[in-house]
PDB file of C-alpha atoms and ligand atoms in Angstrom:
ATOM      1  CA  UNK A  14      26.248 290.317 -14.765  1.00  0.00           C
ATOM      2  CA  UNK A  15      27.975 293.386 -13.392  1.00  0.00           C
ATOM      3  CA  UNK A  16      29.934 293.389 -10.164  1.00  0.00           C
ATOM      4  CA  UNK A  17      31.140 296.468  -8.340  1.00  0.00           C
ATOM      5  CA  UNK A  18      34.439 296.692  -6.525  1.00  0.00           C
ATOM      6  CA  UNK A  19      36.363 299.428  -4.754  1.00  0.00           C
ATOM      7  CA  UNK A  20      39.923 300.334  -5.597  1.00  0.00           C
ATOM      8  CA  UNK A  21      42.422 302.186  -3.447  1.00  0.00           C
ATOM      9  CA  UNK A  22      44.837 304.098  -5.590  1.00  0.00           C
ATOM     10  CA  UNK A  23      47.287 306.988  -5.389  1.00  0.00           C
ATOM     11  CA  UNK A  24      45.761 310.330  -6.315  1.00  0.00           C
ATOM     12  CA  UNK A  25      48.373 310.967  -9.016  1.00  0.00           C
ATOM     13  CA  UNK A  26      47.669 307.671 -10.758  1.00  0.00           C
ATOM     14  CA  UNK A  27      43.934 308.350 -10.727  1.00  0.00           C
ATOM     15  CA  UNK A  28      44.476 311.840 -12.143  1.00  0.00           C
ATOM     16  CA  UNK A  29      46.545 310.365 -14.924  1.00  0.00           C
ATOM     17  CA  UNK A  30      43.899 307.701 -15.552  1.00  0.00           C
ATOM     18  CA  UNK A  31      41.195 310.389 -15.780  1.00  0.00           C
ATOM     19  CA  UNK A  32      43.341 312.352 -18.240  1.00  0.00           C
ATOM     20  CA  UNK A  33      43.729 309.152 -20.300  1.00  0.00           C
ATOM     21  CA  UNK A  34      39.952 308.607 -20.232  1.00  0.00           C
ATOM     22  CA  UNK A  35      39.295 312.146 -21.407  1.00  0.00           C
ATOM     23  CA  UNK A  36      41.899 311.981 -24.169  1.00  0.00           C
ATOM     24  CA  UNK A  37      40.495 308.722 -25.516  1.00  0.00           C
ATOM     25  CA  UNK A  38      36.853 309.771 -25.242  1.00  0.00           C
ATOM     26  CA  UNK A  39      35.630 307.235 -22.708  1.00  0.00           C
ATOM     27  CA  UNK A  40      32.301 307.972 -21.035  1.00  0.00           C
ATOM     28  CA  UNK A  41      33.412 306.672 -17.657  1.00  0.00           C
ATOM     29  CA  UNK A  42      36.178 304.934 -15.735  1.00  0.00           C
ATOM     30  CA  UNK A  43      34.451 301.537 -15.843  1.00  0.00           C
ATOM     31  CA  UNK A  44      34.462 301.323 -19.631  1.00  0.00           C
ATOM     32  CA  UNK A  45      38.110 302.407 -19.817  1.00  0.00           C
ATOM     33  CA  UNK A  46      39.122 299.899 -17.164  1.00  0.00           C
ATOM     34  CA  UNK A  47      37.269 297.069 -18.940  1.00  0.00           C
ATOM     35  CA  UNK A  48      39.150 297.818 -22.178  1.00  0.00           C
ATOM     36  CA  UNK A  49      42.515 297.973 -20.429  1.00  0.00           C
ATOM     37  CA  UNK A  50      41.806 294.634 -18.749  1.00  0.00           C
ATOM     38  CA  UNK A  51      40.742 293.009 -22.027  1.00  0.00           C
ATOM     39  CA  UNK A  52      43.886 294.303 -23.705  1.00  0.00           C
ATOM     40  CA  UNK A  53      45.988 292.740 -20.957  1.00  0.00           C
ATOM     41  CA  UNK A  54      44.089 289.427 -21.217  1.00  0.00           C
ATOM     42  CA  UNK A  55      44.738 289.327 -24.979  1.00  0.00           C
ATOM     43  CA  UNK A  56      48.424 290.054 -24.359  1.00  0.00           C
ATOM     44  CA  UNK A  57      48.551 287.172 -21.880  1.00  0.00           C
ATOM     45  CA  UNK A  58      46.800 284.800 -24.292  1.00  0.00           C
ATOM     46  CA  UNK A  59      49.450 285.525 -26.909  1.00  0.00           C
ATOM     47  CA  UNK A  60      52.203 284.664 -24.435  1.00  0.00           C
ATOM     48  CA  UNK A  61      50.706 281.336 -23.428  1.00  0.00           C
ATOM     49  CA  UNK A  62      52.111 278.158 -24.942  1.00  0.00           C
ATOM     50  CA  UNK A  63      49.604 276.465 -27.207  1.00  0.00           C
ATOM     51  CA  UNK A  64      47.170 279.359 -27.237  1.00  0.00           C
ATOM     52  CA  UNK A  65      44.759 280.094 -30.097  1.00  0.00           C
ATOM     53  CA  UNK A  66      43.717 283.525 -31.259  1.00  0.00           C
ATOM     54  CA  UNK A  67      42.894 285.733 -34.232  1.00  0.00           C
ATOM     55  CA  UNK A  68      44.910 288.499 -35.840  1.00  0.00           C
ATOM     56  CA  UNK A  69      45.099 290.720 -38.876  1.00  0.00           C
ATOM     57  CA  UNK A  70      48.288 291.187 -40.813  1.00  0.00           C
ATOM     58  CA  UNK A  71      48.601 294.303 -42.974  1.00  0.00           C
ATOM     59  CA  UNK A  72      51.217 294.276 -45.729  1.00  0.00           C
ATOM     60  CA  UNK A  73      52.215 297.002 -48.188  1.00  0.00           C
ATOM     61  CA  UNK A  74      54.417 295.857 -51.043  1.00  0.00           C
ATOM     62  CA  UNK A  75      55.501 296.732 -54.519  1.00  0.00           C
ATOM     63  CA  UNK A  76      53.833 294.183 -56.774  1.00  0.00           C
ATOM     64  CA  UNK A  77      56.291 294.832 -59.591  1.00  0.00           C
ATOM     65  CA  UNK A  78      59.281 293.836 -57.443  1.00  0.00           C
ATOM     66  CA  UNK A  79      60.806 290.688 -58.853  1.00  0.00           C
ATOM     67  CA  UNK A  80      58.618 287.648 -58.151  1.00  0.00           C
ATOM     68  CA  UNK A  81      57.319 289.224 -54.941  1.00  0.00           C
ATOM     69  CA  UNK A  82      53.624 288.632 -55.639  1.00  0.00           C
ATOM     70  CA  UNK A  83      54.390 284.971 -56.400  1.00  0.00           C
ATOM     71  CA  UNK A  84      56.459 284.588 -53.232  1.00  0.00           C
ATOM     72  CA  UNK A  85      53.755 286.135 -51.077  1.00  0.00           C
ATOM     73  CA  UNK A  86      51.089 283.988 -52.705  1.00  0.00           C
ATOM     74  CA  UNK A  87      53.203 280.855 -52.167  1.00  0.00           C
ATOM     75  CA  UNK A  88      53.611 281.714 -48.487  1.00  0.00           C
ATOM     76  CA  UNK A  89      49.891 282.368 -48.145  1.00  0.00           C
ATOM     77  CA  UNK A  90      49.133 278.957 -49.660  1.00  0.00           C
ATOM     78  CA  UNK A  91      51.639 277.356 -47.302  1.00  0.00           C
ATOM     79  CA  UNK A  92      49.768 278.896 -44.366  1.00  0.00           C
ATOM     80  CA  UNK A  93      46.363 278.418 -45.990  1.00  0.00           C
ATOM     81  CA  UNK A  94      44.848 276.745 -42.929  1.00  0.00           C
ATOM     82  CA  UNK A  95      45.545 279.868 -40.881  1.00  0.00           C
ATOM     83  CA  UNK A  96      44.316 282.511 -43.296  1.00  0.00           C
ATOM     84  CA  UNK A  97      40.544 282.811 -43.229  1.00  0.00           C
ATOM     85  CA  UNK A  98      40.123 285.936 -45.346  1.00  0.00           C
ATOM     86  CA  UNK A  99      42.162 288.388 -47.411  1.00  0.00           C
ATOM     87  CA  UNK A 100      41.606 291.881 -48.738  1.00  0.00           C
ATOM     88  CA  UNK A 101      43.670 293.307 -51.584  1.00  0.00           C
ATOM     89  CA  UNK A 102      43.718 296.984 -52.564  1.00  0.00           C
ATOM     90  CA  UNK A 103      45.762 298.377 -55.473  1.00  0.00           C
ATOM     91  CA  UNK A 104      47.083 301.507 -53.733  1.00  0.00           C
ATOM     92  CA  UNK A 105      48.802 303.123 -56.700  1.00  0.00           C
ATOM     93  CA  UNK A 106      50.671 302.155 -59.855  1.00  0.00           C
ATOM     94  CA  UNK A 107      53.202 300.048 -57.929  1.00  0.00           C
ATOM     95  CA  UNK A 108      51.975 299.349 -54.435  1.00  0.00           C
ATOM     96  CA  UNK A 109      49.445 296.895 -53.113  1.00  0.00           C
ATOM     97  CA  UNK A 110      47.963 296.711 -49.646  1.00  0.00           C
ATOM     98  CA  UNK A 111      46.865 293.367 -48.293  1.00  0.00           C
ATOM     99  CA  UNK A 112      45.080 292.545 -45.070  1.00  0.00           C
ATOM    100  CA  UNK A 113      45.086 288.908 -44.016  1.00  0.00           C
ATOM    101  CA  UNK A 114      42.732 287.691 -41.312  1.00  0.00           C
ATOM    102  CA  UNK A 115      44.299 284.777 -39.479  1.00  0.00           C
ATOM    103  CA  UNK A 116      42.925 282.361 -36.925  1.00  0.00           C
ATOM    104  CA  UNK A 117      44.698 279.508 -35.201  1.00  0.00           C
ATOM    105  CA  UNK A 118      47.641 278.732 -32.928  1.00  0.00           C
ATOM    106  CA  UNK A 119      49.361 281.964 -31.869  1.00  0.00           C
ATOM    107  CA  UNK A 120      52.757 280.361 -32.497  1.00  0.00           C
ATOM    108  CA  UNK A 121      51.878 279.655 -36.151  1.00  0.00           C
ATOM    109  CA  UNK A 122      50.326 283.100 -36.696  1.00  0.00           C
ATOM    110  CA  UNK A 123      53.484 284.772 -35.377  1.00  0.00           C
ATOM    111  CA  UNK A 124      55.689 282.604 -37.576  1.00  0.00           C
ATOM    112  CA  UNK A 125      53.604 283.224 -40.721  1.00  0.00           C
ATOM    113  CA  UNK A 126      53.539 286.962 -40.009  1.00  0.00           C
ATOM    114  CA  UNK A 127      57.314 287.054 -39.519  1.00  0.00           C
ATOM    115  CA  UNK A 128      57.982 285.303 -42.820  1.00  0.00           C
ATOM    116  CA  UNK A 129      55.545 287.496 -44.730  1.00  0.00           C
ATOM    117  CA  UNK A 130      56.843 290.752 -43.184  1.00  0.00           C
ATOM    118  CA  UNK A 131      60.470 289.748 -43.754  1.00  0.00           C
ATOM    119  CA  UNK A 132      59.931 288.973 -47.434  1.00  0.00           C
ATOM    120  CA  UNK A 133      62.154 291.242 -49.520  1.00  0.00           C
ATOM    121  CA  UNK A 134      60.080 293.986 -51.127  1.00  0.00           C
ATOM    122  CA  UNK A 135      57.481 294.228 -48.370  1.00  0.00           C
ATOM    123  CA  UNK A 136      57.684 297.921 -47.498  1.00  0.00           C
ATOM    124  CA  UNK A 137      55.609 298.046 -44.362  1.00  0.00           C
ATOM    125  CA  UNK A 138      53.313 295.925 -42.310  1.00  0.00           C
ATOM    126  CA  UNK A 139      52.009 295.116 -38.909  1.00  0.00           C
ATOM    127  CA  UNK A 140      50.401 292.247 -37.045  1.00  0.00           C
ATOM    128  CA  UNK A 141      47.431 293.236 -34.899  1.00  0.00           C
ATOM    129  CA  UNK A 142      46.780 290.558 -32.320  1.00  0.00           C
ATOM    130  CA  UNK A 143      43.416 290.051 -30.741  1.00  0.00           C
ATOM    131  CA  UNK A 144      41.497 287.318 -28.970  1.00  0.00           C
ATOM    132  CA  UNK A 145      38.886 284.981 -30.440  1.00  0.00           C
ATOM    133  CA  UNK A 146      36.793 284.813 -27.283  1.00  0.00           C
ATOM    134  CA  UNK A 147      36.818 288.216 -25.666  1.00  0.00           C
ATOM    135  CA  UNK A 148      34.750 288.654 -22.556  1.00  0.00           C
TER     136      UNK A 148
HETATM  137 NI1  LIG B  13      47.412 295.145 -56.251  1.00  0.00          NI
END
């Protein structure tokens, strides 16, 4: 169900918001505001103690680096309960790209992501945090 509400706001902020909307291709202010609110809610969920969420972790690594593939696989088995799906792409002769979909306690996801990203030989990566019950 949709509810309408009025907002009083400084002209300069609204102008900047409209420029943001245009730049990002939103059809109207309502849709942009909904997305900004959801993004903030997700951010809050990740800060809460004992929260649960979903995330994707992207990793790029050189598979020929010494024992790296084994180390990453060992870590993934250690956090097996968190990882619900993985995608592996052989990027070129040396590099692999992996995307792990994780679901569970935010604390555990952050810890697993930190260990995986900090593993020697991982060239780049990023954790994208989202919510499991977005409204
Ligand atoms: Ni590969």
